[in-house]
Amino acid sequence: MNATSIPAPVRRSVTVKAPQHKAFEVFTSGFGRWWPASHSIGSSPLRSAVIEPREGGRWYEAGEDGSECEWGEVLAWEPPSRVLLAWRIGMDWKYDPDLHTEVEVRFVSVTSDSTRVELEHRLLENFGGEAEAARGTFDSEGGWVGLLRNYAEMVEKTIV
Amino acid sequence: MSQIAALADPTRLAVFELVAEQPRSVAEITRSLPVTQSAVSQHLKVLREAQLVRSEPRGASNIYHVDPAGLVRMRAWLDRFWGSALQEFQKQVEQEWRDK
């Protein structure tokens, strides 16, 4: 396996005009209030998305038909400064309990009513063919198809 | 042809899914699908040109793998995905704080 082919983590940040505790509360307990419906992963249209507010809590979405689609779980719960989530949505766009990628979100107080929210999605190498080579196993791998399909749908929506 | 367009054909998508599952030769792929080996070869050619798969010689045949460059694209997709999600988050939290 060629080390240079390991993808760097995705890092995104945004500074919001709200205090640290509020930013944490909206991001986690209020997850379903802001998560874009277009970012649904389940087969049914998104009704709500939930981060259960505790270590070991579930991270999932509920569809309009009542179905639930697991995304992962809460690995670390440190209000108001940090939450660490396991993202276990594989390449086939399905929940895979053996897939391990992490989404870490840090809430850094800038002023009394301004917070920088830093998101890092890491261990992306576990998604793909390189992980197969590294682990010599194929069982937990899907492929690129789901993401590309989903990407295609997003692109189409953007164009239309 | 773009990656998306390359996967628009159902048979080609099936070929790609087999390669994504594990590296395979043309003969192995053909055995799993109700199409001829020359059709599979044609599909692989398109997938290779779209940088979705790449081939490595093994003995007399080629073994097809998912192209690691695909990881780069997937990463780009997630980058966009989280970027737009955080924008929505920002709108929501700022609105809630203003309306407190």
Coordinates of C-alpha atoms in Angstrom, one line a residue:
Chain A
M1 CA 0.0 0.0 0.0
N2 CA 1.3 3.4 -1.0
A3 CA 1.2 5.8 1.9
T4 CA 0.7 8.8 -0.4
S5 CA -2.6 7.3 -1.6
I6 CA -4.1 7.7 1.9
P7 CA -6.6 10.5 1.7
A8 CA -6.2 13.5 4.0
P9 CA -9.1 14.0 6.4
V10 CA -11.8 16.4 5.3
R11 CA -11.6 19.5 7.4
R12 CA -14.2 22.2 7.4
S13 CA -14.9 25.0 9.8
V14 CA -17.4 27.7 10.2
T15 CA -17.6 30.6 12.7
V16 CA -21.1 31.2 14.0
K17 CA -22.5 34.1 15.9
A18 CA -23.6 32.2 19.0
P19 CA -21.9 31.2 22.2
Q20 CA -20.1 27.9 22.5
H21 CA -22.8 26.1 24.5
K22 CA -25.5 27.2 22.0
A23 CA -23.4 26.0 19.1
F24 CA -22.9 22.6 20.7
E25 CA -26.6 22.3 21.6
V26 CA -27.8 23.1 18.1
F27 CA -25.3 20.9 16.4
T28 CA -26.0 17.8 18.6
S29 CA -29.5 17.9 20.2
G30 CA -30.7 20.1 17.4
F31 CA -29.2 18.0 14.6
G32 CA -32.5 17.3 13.1
R33 CA -33.3 21.1 12.9
W34 CA -30.6 21.9 10.5
W35 CA -29.5 18.8 8.7
P36 CA -30.4 19.3 5.1
A37 CA -33.2 17.0 3.9
S38 CA -31.2 16.6 0.7
H39 CA -28.5 14.8 2.7
S40 CA -30.7 11.9 3.4
I41 CA -29.1 8.5 3.4
G42 CA -32.0 6.2 3.9
S43 CA -34.4 5.0 1.3
S44 CA -37.3 7.1 2.5
P45 CA -37.4 10.9 2.4
L46 CA -35.8 12.4 5.6
R47 CA -38.2 13.2 8.4
S48 CA -35.6 13.9 11.0
A49 CA -32.0 13.1 11.9
V50 CA -30.8 12.4 15.4
I51 CA -27.7 12.5 17.5
E52 CA -28.5 10.9 20.9
P53 CA -26.9 13.2 23.5
R54 CA -24.6 10.8 25.3
E55 CA -21.5 8.6 24.8
G56 CA -22.7 5.4 23.0
G57 CA -25.8 7.2 21.7
R58 CA -27.1 6.4 18.3
W59 CA -26.7 8.6 15.2
Y60 CA -29.5 7.9 12.8
E61 CA -32.1 9.3 10.5
A62 CA -35.8 8.6 10.5
G63 CA -37.6 8.5 7.2
E64 CA -41.1 9.7 6.5
D65 CA -42.3 6.1 6.3
G66 CA -41.1 5.5 9.9
S67 CA -38.0 3.6 8.9
E68 CA -34.8 4.3 10.6
C69 CA -31.3 4.3 9.0
E70 CA -28.3 4.1 11.3
W71 CA -25.3 6.3 10.5
G72 CA -23.1 5.4 13.5
E73 CA -22.8 6.4 17.1
V74 CA -21.4 8.9 19.6
L75 CA -17.9 7.9 20.5
A76 CA -17.1 10.8 22.8
W77 CA -19.6 13.3 24.4
E78 CA -17.8 16.4 25.9
P79 CA -20.2 19.3 26.0
P80 CA -19.8 22.1 25.2
S81 CA -16.5 21.7 23.4
R82 CA -16.3 18.4 21.5
V83 CA -18.3 15.5 20.1
L84 CA -16.8 12.5 18.3
L85 CA -19.0 10.5 16.0
A86 CA -18.5 7.2 14.2
W87 CA -19.6 7.4 10.6
R88 CA -20.4 3.9 9.4
I89 CA -22.1 4.7 6.0
G90 CA -20.2 2.7 3.4
M91 CA -19.7 3.1 -0.2
D92 CA -22.8 1.3 -1.1
W93 CA -24.5 4.0 0.9
K94 CA -25.6 1.6 3.5
Y95 CA -24.9 1.2 7.2
D96 CA -22.0 -1.1 7.9
P97 CA -21.2 -1.7 11.5
D98 CA -17.6 -2.9 10.6
L99 CA -16.8 0.4 8.8
H100 CA -14.9 2.8 11.0
T101 CA -14.5 6.4 10.0
E102 CA -14.7 9.3 12.4
V103 CA -16.3 12.7 12.5
E104 CA -14.9 15.0 15.2
V105 CA -16.5 18.3 15.8
R106 CA -14.8 20.9 18.1
F107 CA -16.5 24.0 19.4
V108 CA -13.9 26.7 20.1
S109 CA -15.1 29.8 21.9
V110 CA -13.9 32.9 20.0
T111 CA -15.9 35.6 22.0
S112 CA -18.8 35.4 24.4
D113 CA -21.2 35.1 21.4
S114 CA -19.1 33.7 18.7
T115 CA -17.8 30.1 18.2
R116 CA -15.6 28.5 15.7
V117 CA -16.9 25.0 14.8
E118 CA -14.2 22.7 13.4
L119 CA -15.2 19.5 11.7
E120 CA -12.9 16.7 10.7
H121 CA -14.0 13.6 8.9
R122 CA -11.0 11.2 9.1
L123 CA -9.9 7.6 8.4
L124 CA -11.3 8.0 4.9
E125 CA -8.9 5.3 3.7
N126 CA -11.2 2.8 5.4
F127 CA -13.8 3.4 2.7
G128 CA -12.1 2.1 -0.3
G129 CA -10.0 -0.3 -2.3
E130 CA -6.8 0.8 -0.5
A131 CA -8.3 -0.4 2.7
E132 CA -8.9 -3.8 1.1
A133 CA -5.3 -4.0 0.2
A134 CA -4.3 -3.0 3.7
R135 CA -6.5 -5.4 5.5
G136 CA -6.6 -8.2 3.0
T137 CA -10.3 -8.4 3.5
F138 CA -13.3 -7.5 1.3
D139 CA -16.2 -8.1 3.6
S140 CA -16.8 -4.6 4.9
E141 CA -16.2 -2.9 1.6
G142 CA -18.9 -1.8 -0.7
G143 CA -17.6 0.3 -3.6
W144 CA -17.6 3.7 -5.0
V145 CA -21.0 3.2 -6.6
G146 CA -23.2 4.5 -3.8
L147 CA -21.3 7.7 -3.4
L148 CA -21.1 8.3 -7.1
R149 CA -24.7 7.6 -7.5
N150 CA -25.6 10.0 -4.8
Y151 CA -23.2 12.5 -6.1
A152 CA -24.8 12.2 -9.5
E153 CA -28.2 12.9 -8.0
M154 CA -26.9 15.9 -6.2
V155 CA -25.3 17.2 -9.4
E156 CA -28.5 16.7 -11.3
K157 CA -30.5 18.5 -8.6
T158 CA -28.0 21.4 -8.8
I159 CA -28.2 21.6 -12.6
V160 CA -32.0 21.2 -12.9
Chain B
M1 CA -16.7 10.3 -20.5
S2 CA -17.4 11.4 -17.0
Q3 CA -17.4 9.0 -14.1
I4 CA -21.1 9.4 -13.6
A5 CA -21.9 8.9 -17.3
A6 CA -19.6 5.9 -17.3
L7 CA -21.7 4.3 -14.6
A8 CA -25.1 5.1 -16.2
D9 CA -25.1 1.9 -18.2
P10 CA -26.4 -0.9 -15.9
T11 CA -24.1 -3.6 -17.2
R12 CA -21.1 -1.3 -16.8
L13 CA -22.2 -0.5 -13.3
A14 CA -22.4 -4.2 -12.6
V15 CA -18.9 -4.7 -13.9
F16 CA -17.7 -1.8 -11.7
E17 CA -19.4 -3.2 -8.7
L18 CA -17.6 -6.5 -9.1
V19 CA -14.3 -4.8 -9.4
A20 CA -15.0 -2.6 -6.4
E21 CA -15.8 -5.7 -4.4
Q22 CA -12.4 -7.2 -5.1
P23 CA -9.8 -7.2 -7.9
R24 CA -10.8 -9.5 -10.7
S25 CA -9.8 -10.5 -14.2
V26 CA -11.9 -10.1 -17.3
A27 CA -12.7 -13.8 -17.3
E28 CA -13.8 -13.7 -13.6
I29 CA -16.1 -10.8 -14.3
T30 CA -17.5 -12.5 -17.4
R31 CA -18.4 -15.6 -15.4
S32 CA -20.5 -13.4 -13.0
L33 CA -22.5 -11.7 -15.7
P34 CA -24.7 -12.8 -18.6
V35 CA -22.6 -11.0 -21.2
T36 CA -19.7 -11.9 -23.5
Q37 CA -16.1 -11.4 -22.6
S38 CA -15.6 -8.9 -25.4
A39 CA -18.5 -6.9 -24.0
V40 CA -16.9 -6.9 -20.5
S41 CA -13.6 -5.8 -22.1
Q42 CA -15.4 -2.9 -23.8
H43 CA -17.0 -1.9 -20.5
L44 CA -13.7 -2.1 -18.7
K45 CA -12.1 0.1 -21.3
V46 CA -14.7 2.8 -20.7
L47 CA -14.3 2.4 -16.9
R48 CA -10.5 2.7 -17.3
E49 CA -10.8 5.8 -19.4
A50 CA -13.1 7.4 -16.8
Q51 CA -10.4 6.6 -14.1
L52 CA -12.7 4.4 -12.2
V53 CA -10.6 1.2 -12.6
R54 CA -7.1 0.5 -13.5
S55 CA -5.5 -2.8 -14.6
E56 CA -2.3 -4.6 -13.7
P57 CA -0.9 -7.5 -15.7
R58 CA -0.9 -10.8 -14.0
G59 CA 0.4 -13.7 -16.1
A60 CA -1.4 -13.6 -19.4
S61 CA -4.3 -11.6 -18.2
N62 CA -5.0 -8.2 -16.6
I63 CA -6.4 -7.8 -13.0
Y64 CA -8.7 -4.9 -12.6
H65 CA -8.8 -2.8 -9.4
V66 CA -10.7 0.3 -8.3
D67 CA -8.6 3.3 -9.2
P68 CA -7.2 4.9 -6.0
A69 CA -7.8 8.2 -7.6
G70 CA -11.4 7.5 -6.9
L71 CA -10.6 8.0 -3.2
V72 CA -9.6 11.5 -4.1
R73 CA -12.9 12.1 -5.7
M74 CA -14.8 10.6 -2.8
R75 CA -12.9 12.9 -0.5
A76 CA -13.9 15.8 -2.7
W77 CA -17.5 14.7 -2.5
L78 CA -17.4 14.5 1.4
D79 CA -15.7 17.9 1.5
R80 CA -18.6 19.4 -0.4
F81 CA -21.1 17.4 1.6
W82 CA -19.8 18.8 5.0
G83 CA -19.3 22.2 3.6
S84 CA -23.0 22.6 2.7
A85 CA -24.1 20.9 5.9
L86 CA -22.1 23.4 8.0
Q87 CA -23.7 26.3 6.1
E88 CA -27.1 25.0 7.1
F89 CA -25.9 24.6 10.7
Q90 CA -24.7 28.2 10.7
K91 CA -28.0 29.5 9.5
Q92 CA -29.9 27.6 12.1
V93 CA -27.8 28.3 15.1
E94 CA -27.6 32.0 14.3
Q95 CA -31.3 32.3 13.8
E96 CA -32.0 30.5 17.1
W97 CA -29.6 32.7 19.0
R98 CA -31.0 35.9 17.5
D99 CA -34.6 34.8 18.3
K100 CA -33.7 33.7 21.9

